[in-house]
Amino acid sequence: MALTYADVVGAAVATLDTDGLEGLSMRRVAAALGVQPGALYHHVPDKQTLLAGMADQILADVEEPLGLWRPAVEAWTASLRAVLLAHRDSAELVATARGFRLSRHDTIRHPATLLGTAGLPAAQARGAASALLYFVLGHVAEEQARLDWERFHPADPALAGDADAAFALGVRLLLDGVSAQRAGVE
C-alpha cells in the first residue's frame, strides 16, 4: 500500500492524541506508519506543513450550523470547542497553524457570514468572529492544560469550576456585545 498525505496527517493526529504536541515528532509519526522518517517528506516538506495539515483535518470536523445568527454562532462555538477537546493540545496546534498563516482552513469564514446576516459590516463581522475564535482557543487551551496537569496530579475539587458554564457565559457576553454593536449599526 502506498503512503498518502492523508495517511501521514492521520497518523500525526493520532500521535498528537497520545503524546501531545510536545511529543509529536516526524520520527514518531513515521514509526506509527511503519516507515522511515524520510518517507514522510514525500508528502509534507517540513513539520510546520504537517502541523498545518493536522489543524486543517481537525477543523474540518467543526459543524457549520445555519439558522438565526445567534443560535447558529453559539452552536458553532460549541462544535469548535468539542472538536478541539477531542484532540490533545489541539487549541495550541490550531493557534500555531493560524499564527504562522499555514492553515488552509478559514476558521472564521462561517461565523463571520452568520454575523454578517445579523447586520454587521463585513470587517466587523470578521473581527467579531476572530474574537469568538480567540475566546474558544484560549478557553480550550486552559481546559487542556488542566487535563494534562490532572494526568499526574489528583484533581482538587476546591479548584474545580464549571467549564461548560464559564464557556457559555463567555460566548453569551461576546454575542451580547455583537447585539449592542448591531444596534449601533442600524
XYZ file of N, CA and C in Angstrom:
558
model
N 0.847 -1.181 0.000
C 0.000 0.000 0.000
C 0.891 1.241 0.000
N 0.599 2.151 -0.886
C 1.382 3.384 -0.983
C 0.934 4.373 0.088
N 1.897 5.021 0.681
C 1.645 6.031 1.699
C 1.048 7.272 1.048
N 0.026 7.877 1.689
C -0.608 9.083 1.158
C -0.487 10.225 2.158
N -0.766 11.424 1.677
C -0.802 12.603 2.547
C -1.796 12.387 3.688
N -2.974 11.846 3.359
C -3.994 11.594 4.381
C -3.488 10.609 5.432
N -2.727 9.597 5.022
C -2.150 8.646 5.975
C -1.211 9.360 6.950
N -0.364 10.228 6.401
C 0.620 10.941 7.223
C -0.085 11.845 8.224
N -1.041 12.616 7.745
C -1.754 13.542 8.637
C -2.558 12.764 9.679
N -3.207 11.699 9.258
C -3.974 10.881 10.205
C -3.101 10.288 11.295
N -1.935 9.783 10.916
C -1.004 9.230 11.911
C -0.480 10.328 12.830
N -0.276 11.521 12.287
C 0.199 12.639 13.108
C -0.859 13.049 14.130
N -2.118 13.077 13.729
C -3.192 13.418 14.669
C -3.300 12.342 15.755
N -3.172 11.087 15.367
C -3.200 10.005 16.361
C -2.025 10.126 17.328
N -0.861 10.502 16.823
C 0.311 10.709 17.679
C 0.081 11.890 18.614
N -0.517 12.951 18.101
C -0.858 14.108 18.935
C -1.764 13.675 20.076
N -2.766 12.874 19.780
C -3.717 12.440 20.801
C -3.052 11.623 21.903
N -2.041 10.836 21.565
C -1.385 10.002 22.573
C -0.211 10.700 23.254
N 0.581 11.451 22.486
C 1.825 12.013 23.013
C 1.796 13.520 23.227
N 0.761 14.193 22.755
C 0.681 15.640 22.876
C 1.585 16.340 21.874
N 1.446 17.643 21.816
C 2.222 18.424 20.860
C 3.708 18.342 21.152
N 4.060 18.322 22.424
C 5.475 18.236 22.803
C 6.103 16.919 22.360
N 5.319 15.849 22.337
C 5.841 14.538 21.962
C 5.713 14.211 20.487
N 5.139 15.134 19.731
C 4.952 14.898 18.301
C 6.266 15.125 17.561
N 6.707 14.111 16.838
C 7.920 14.246 16.035
C 7.718 13.488 14.735
N 8.499 13.858 13.753
C 8.434 13.149 12.467
C 8.812 11.685 12.674
N 9.763 11.417 13.557
C 10.160 10.028 13.836
C 9.001 9.213 14.403
N 8.260 9.818 15.339
C 7.137 9.089 15.929
C 6.031 8.844 14.909
N 5.764 9.833 14.080
C 4.742 9.651 13.042
C 5.180 8.548 12.077
N 6.437 8.589 11.668
C 6.959 7.555 10.765
C 6.864 6.176 11.412
N 7.229 6.086 12.693
C 7.161 4.795 13.392
C 5.722 4.277 13.428
N 4.763 5.181 13.642
C 3.357 4.771 13.671
C 2.906 4.222 12.317
N 3.529 4.714 11.264
C 3.189 4.255 9.915
C 4.050 3.086 9.447
N 5.086 2.773 10.230
C 5.980 1.682 9.862
C 6.890 2.020 8.689
N 7.268 3.302 8.603
C 8.161 3.736 7.518
C 9.328 4.517 8.113
N 10.314 4.775 7.275
C 11.436 5.614 7.684
C 10.974 7.082 7.659
N 11.518 7.930 8.545
C 11.102 9.346 8.575
C 11.210 10.040 7.220
N 12.204 9.687 6.422
C 12.362 10.313 5.110
C 11.166 10.105 4.194
N 10.432 9.017 4.403
C 9.258 8.743 3.561
C 8.173 9.800 3.744
N 8.148 10.422 4.915
C 7.128 11.443 5.177
C 7.336 12.677 4.313
N 8.592 12.962 4.009
C 8.922 14.193 3.299
C 8.495 14.164 1.828
N 8.028 13.025 1.360
C 7.443 12.971 0.024
C 6.035 13.567 0.039
N 5.468 13.697 1.248
C 4.087 14.167 1.397
C 3.990 15.512 2.100
N 4.930 15.787 3.001
C 4.974 17.077 3.700
C 6.427 17.546 3.719
N 6.695 18.775 3.289
C 8.087 19.227 3.184
C 8.767 19.469 4.530
N 7.962 19.732 5.585
C 8.546 20.014 6.892
C 7.481 19.844 7.974
N 7.912 19.933 9.208
C 6.997 19.716 10.324
C 5.921 20.801 10.390
N 6.258 22.038 10.054
C 5.273 23.116 10.098
C 4.122 22.840 9.131
N 4.438 22.317 7.964
C 3.402 21.971 6.994
C 2.544 20.828 7.527
N 3.175 19.875 8.199
C 2.431 18.781 8.815
C 1.484 19.321 9.887
N 1.978 20.235 10.722
C 1.131 20.824 11.769
C -0.082 21.521 11.158
N 0.134 22.241 10.070
C -0.976 22.922 9.397
C -1.987 21.916 8.858
N -1.506 20.836 8.267
C -2.404 19.802 7.767
C -3.206 19.156 8.888
N -2.550 18.966 10.030
C -3.251 18.409 11.189
C -4.349 19.365 11.661
N -4.019 20.651 11.749
C -5.009 21.647 12.167
C -6.188 21.650 11.198
N -5.889 21.623 9.907
C -6.958 21.617 8.908
C -7.842 20.381 9.050
N -7.222 19.224 9.296
C -8.012 17.996 9.447
C -8.905 18.079 10.676
N -8.372 18.562 11.769
C -9.165 18.684 12.997
C -10.313 19.663 12.779
N -10.014 20.816 12.188
C -11.038 21.847 11.994
C -12.107 21.430 10.993
N -11.798 20.487 10.124
C -12.786 20.017 9.144
C -13.996 19.375 9.821
N -13.841 18.944 11.066
C -14.941 18.304 11.791
C -15.874 19.297 12.482
N -15.543 20.582 12.453
C -16.388 21.591 13.102
C -17.656 21.784 12.275
N -18.789 21.712 12.944
C -20.069 21.902 12.275
C -20.263 23.372 11.916
N -20.992 23.596 10.838
C -21.318 24.953 10.405
C -22.838 25.086 10.356
N -23.449 25.265 11.538
C -24.913 25.325 11.599
C -25.467 26.571 10.916
N -26.680 26.428 10.440
C -27.387 27.534 9.803
C -28.581 27.917 10.662
N -29.205 29.005 10.316
C -30.385 29.456 11.044
C -30.192 30.876 11.520
N -30.952 31.253 12.533
C -30.820 32.590 13.104
C -29.390 32.782 13.594
N -28.855 33.970 13.412
C -27.430 34.198 13.626
C -26.960 33.804 15.020
N -27.674 34.204 16.062
C -27.163 33.971 17.417
C -27.133 32.491 17.786
N -28.224 31.746 17.648
C -28.144 30.311 17.969
C -27.149 29.568 17.077
N -27.032 29.991 15.822
C -26.093 29.326 14.915
C -24.648 29.594 15.340
N -24.351 30.810 15.753
C -22.989 31.118 16.222
C -22.706 30.383 17.533
N -23.677 30.339 18.427
C -23.498 29.588 19.676
C -23.218 28.116 19.389
N -23.957 27.544 18.430
C -23.749 26.134 18.061
C -22.373 25.944 17.436
N -21.919 26.912 16.627
C -20.578 26.822 16.024
C -19.507 26.835 17.111
N -19.629 27.737 18.096
C -18.614 27.783 19.156
C -18.609 26.476 19.947
N -19.787 25.926 20.204
C -19.869 24.656 20.941
C -19.233 23.521 20.142
N -19.485 23.505 18.842
C -18.894 22.467 17.992
C -17.377 22.614 17.936
N -16.897 23.834 17.764
C -15.452 24.073 17.736
C -14.808 23.613 19.042
N -15.418 23.969 20.161
C -14.875 23.554 21.462
C -14.845 22.030 21.570
N -15.932 21.374 21.198
C -15.996 19.908 21.308
C -14.945 19.244 20.426
N -14.783 19.740 19.206
C -13.786 19.172 18.291
C -12.384 19.356 18.869
N -12.096 20.547 19.377
C -10.769 20.789 19.947
C -10.528 19.940 21.189
N -11.529 19.807 22.036
C -11.355 18.998 23.250
C -11.165 17.511 22.934
N -11.565 17.092 21.753
C -11.411 15.684 21.353
C -9.972 15.337 20.988
N -9.113 16.357 20.838
C -7.729 16.124 20.438
C -6.790 16.871 21.377
N -5.927 16.130 22.006
C -4.971 16.687 22.956
C -4.152 17.822 22.311
N -4.010 18.916 23.030
C -3.197 20.073 22.612
C -3.637 20.706 21.300
N -4.855 20.435 20.873
C -5.290 20.941 19.565
C -5.505 22.447 19.546
N -5.869 23.053 20.673
C -6.040 24.510 20.693
C -4.707 25.187 20.396
N -3.651 24.697 21.012
C -2.319 25.241 20.744
C -1.907 24.971 19.295
N -2.202 23.791 18.809
C -1.883 23.430 17.428
C -2.575 24.368 16.441
N -3.874 24.570 16.621
C -4.636 25.429 15.717
C -4.150 26.871 15.805
N -3.909 27.349 17.015
C -3.414 28.722 17.176
C -2.061 28.894 16.481
N -1.197 27.901 16.607
C 0.123 27.960 15.959
C -0.014 27.958 14.438
N -0.818 27.059 13.905
C -1.001 26.983 12.451
C -1.593 28.278 11.907
N -2.536 28.854 12.645
C -3.116 30.137 12.214
C -2.098 31.259 12.336
N -1.354 31.260 13.442
C -0.370 32.315 13.660
C 0.718 32.339 12.602
N 1.120 31.166 12.142
C 2.147 31.072 11.098
C 1.549 31.224 9.697
N 0.210 31.371 9.629
C -0.501 31.521 8.362
C -0.278 30.310 7.435
N -0.214 29.136 8.055
C -0.002 27.908 7.288
C -1.298 27.150 7.022
N -2.290 27.360 7.870
C -3.547 26.631 7.735
C -4.308 27.100 6.498
N -4.883 26.157 5.797
C -5.708 26.491 4.639
C -7.172 26.656 5.035
N -7.502 26.295 6.256
C -8.880 26.344 6.727
C -9.192 27.754 7.224
N -10.171 28.399 6.629
C -10.585 29.737 7.072
C -11.566 29.571 8.222
N -11.027 29.487 9.405
C -11.797 29.156 10.600
C -12.917 30.145 10.879
N -12.719 31.396 10.541
C -13.741 32.391 10.890
C -14.729 32.692 9.752
N -14.568 32.053 8.617
C -15.461 32.314 7.483
C -16.926 32.108 7.847
N -17.254 30.963 8.419
C -18.658 30.655 8.710
C -19.252 31.589 9.763
N -18.618 31.750 10.927
C -19.239 32.670 11.900
C -19.291 34.113 11.381
N -18.319 34.520 10.581
C -18.355 35.880 10.018
C -19.547 36.029 9.077
N -19.832 34.985 8.317
C -21.003 35.019 7.429
C -22.282 35.152 8.253
N -22.372 34.369 9.326
C -23.551 34.451 10.195
C -23.679 35.835 10.812
N -22.578 36.378 11.269
C -22.608 37.707 11.889
C -22.932 38.780 10.855
N -22.561 38.540 9.613
C -22.951 39.447 8.535
C -24.455 39.450 8.330
N -25.077 38.280 8.486
C -26.540 38.227 8.349
C -27.216 38.937 9.508
N -26.475 39.159 10.590
C -27.011 39.902 11.732
C -26.979 41.403 11.479
N -26.348 41.810 10.374
C -26.316 43.222 10.045
C -24.985 43.900 10.282
N -23.963 43.145 10.704
C -22.656 43.766 10.885
C -21.967 43.943 9.537
N -21.280 45.051 9.337
C -20.465 45.185 8.128
C -19.403 44.088 8.096
N -18.922 43.744 6.919
C -18.009 42.603 6.740
C -16.790 42.671 7.653
N -16.155 43.834 7.763
C -14.954 43.951 8.599
C -15.293 43.709 10.070
N -16.421 44.228 10.526
C -16.820 43.994 11.921
C -17.218 42.540 12.147
N -17.872 41.948 11.170
C -18.271 40.544 11.302
C -17.037 39.657 11.411
N -16.010 39.906 10.598
C -14.770 39.117 10.676
C -14.063 39.389 11.997
N -14.063 40.638 12.451
C -13.441 40.958 13.742
C -14.143 40.262 14.898
N -15.464 40.265 14.885
C -16.226 39.591 15.942
C -16.009 38.083 15.885
N -15.969 37.526 14.666
C -15.711 36.090 14.517
C -14.315 35.744 15.027
N -13.351 36.602 14.775
C -11.989 36.380 15.294
C -11.987 36.404 16.815
N -12.695 37.360 17.406
C -12.761 37.440 18.875
C -13.365 36.160 19.452
N -14.413 35.658 18.818
C -15.016 34.393 19.271
C -14.021 33.243 19.154
N -13.308 33.187 18.032
C -12.307 32.134 17.852
C -11.233 32.219 18.926
N -10.724 33.426 19.183
C -9.681 33.591 20.200
C -10.195 33.164 21.577
N -11.453 33.494 21.876
C -12.033 33.069 23.152
C -12.067 31.540 23.238
N -12.561 30.885 22.174
C -12.662 29.422 22.189
C -11.269 28.801 22.328
N -10.311 29.288 21.541
C -8.955 28.729 21.616
C -8.361 28.904 23.010
N -8.515 30.073 23.590
C -7.977 30.316 24.928
C -8.656 29.471 25.982
N -9.974 29.375 25.897
C -10.727 28.581 26.874
C -10.320 27.115 26.790
N -10.253 26.598 25.568
C -9.893 25.186 25.392
C -8.435 24.943 25.787
N -7.551 25.871 25.467
C -6.141 25.703 25.867
C -6.028 25.568 27.380
N -6.787 26.376 28.109
C -6.762 26.265 29.571
C -7.354 24.938 30.032
N -8.448 24.523 29.411
C -9.042 23.230 29.776
C -8.067 22.092 29.503
N -7.390 22.156 28.365
C -6.445 21.091 28.014
C -5.231 21.103 28.940
N -4.781 22.278 29.338
C -3.659 22.357 30.287
C -4.061 21.741 31.624
N -5.288 22.016 32.059
C -5.762 21.442 33.313
C -5.845 19.924 33.210
N -6.333 19.419 32.073
C -6.413 17.969 31.874
C -5.024 17.330 31.891
N -4.049 17.988 31.268
C -2.672 17.482 31.306
C -2.155 17.438 32.734
N -2.406 18.489 33.486
C -1.974 18.553 34.886
C -2.607 17.417 35.685
N -3.889 17.184 35.461
C -4.613 16.174 36.227
C -4.201 14.746 35.869
N -3.497 14.566 34.763
C -2.982 13.231 34.438
C -1.975 12.760 35.473
N -1.278 13.712 36.078
C -0.200 13.371 37.004
C -0.453 13.851 38.434
N -1.480 14.658 38.622
C -1.796 15.195 39.933
C -3.289 15.007 40.197
N -3.630 14.594 41.399
C -5.055 14.426 41.684
C -5.786 15.769 41.595
N -6.990 15.712 41.062
C -7.793 16.927 40.930
C -8.191 17.439 42.311
N -8.114 18.729 42.482
C -8.533 19.373 43.729
C -9.952 19.879 43.530
N -10.928 19.258 44.186
C -12.322 19.667 43.997
C -12.557 21.144 44.309
N -11.760 21.708 45.207
C -11.929 23.116 45.559
C -11.580 24.031 44.382
N -10.726 23.553 43.485
C -10.319 24.363 42.338
C -11.168 24.093 41.098
N -11.993 23.054 41.173
C -12.805 22.683 40.015
C -13.871 23.742 39.777
N -13.979 24.150 38.577
C -15.032 25.075 38.184
C -15.897 24.409 37.145
N -16.955 25.056 36.806
C -17.829 24.524 35.778
C -17.397 25.111 34.444
N -16.555 24.375 33.723
C -16.016 24.858 32.456
C -17.127 25.088 31.440
N -18.142 24.242 31.440
C -19.243 24.413 30.489
C -19.977 25.728 30.739
N -20.269 26.011 32.018
C -20.981 27.248 32.352
C -20.115 28.467 32.047
N -18.827 28.390 32.358
C -17.929 29.514 32.073
C -17.829 29.752 30.572
N -17.773 28.683 29.811
C -17.704 28.814 28.359
C -18.978 29.465 27.820
N -20.118 28.965 28.240
C -21.397 29.503 27.760
C -21.532 30.981 28.132
N -21.104 31.341 29.334
C -21.165 32.740 29.759
C -20.278 33.604 28.870
N -19.061 33.159 28.601
C -18.156 33.931 27.755
C -18.721 34.155 26.363
N -19.271 33.109 25.766
C -19.869 33.233 24.435
C -21.055 34.191 24.494
N -21.880 34.035 25.514
C -23.054 34.899 25.657
C -22.645 36.370 25.771
N -21.616 36.650 26.563
C -21.156 38.033 26.722
C -20.614 38.595 25.410
N -19.855 37.789 24.673
C -19.358 38.259 23.376
C -20.512 38.527 22.407
N -21.497 37.662 22.401
C -22.629 37.860 21.496
C -23.521 39.004 21.944
N -23.579 39.270 23.242
C -24.274 40.478 23.722
C -23.589 41.722 23.166
N -22.256 41.675 23.100
C -21.507 42.781 22.501
C -21.829 42.943 21.024
N -21.966 41.820 20.322
C -22.352 41.873 18.903
C -23.742 42.501 18.782
N -24.662 42.094 19.652
C -26.020 42.661 19.611
C -25.986 44.160 19.851
N -25.176 44.594 20.796
C -25.067 46.032 21.086
C -24.469 46.759 19.882
N -23.461 46.150 19.247
C -22.843 46.755 18.061
C -23.839 46.826 16.916
N -24.626 45.756 16.783
C -25.664 45.723 15.750
C -26.638 46.863 15.922
N -27.031 47.119 17.161
C -27.970 48.204 17.441
C -27.362 49.547 17.043
N -26.047 49.706 17.205
C -25.377 50.930 16.813
C -25.240 51.088 15.320
N -25.257 49.958 14.578
C -25.114 49.987 13.122
C -26.435 50.364 12.472
N -27.515 49.891 13.067
C -28.856 50.109 12.468
C -29.288 51.549 12.566
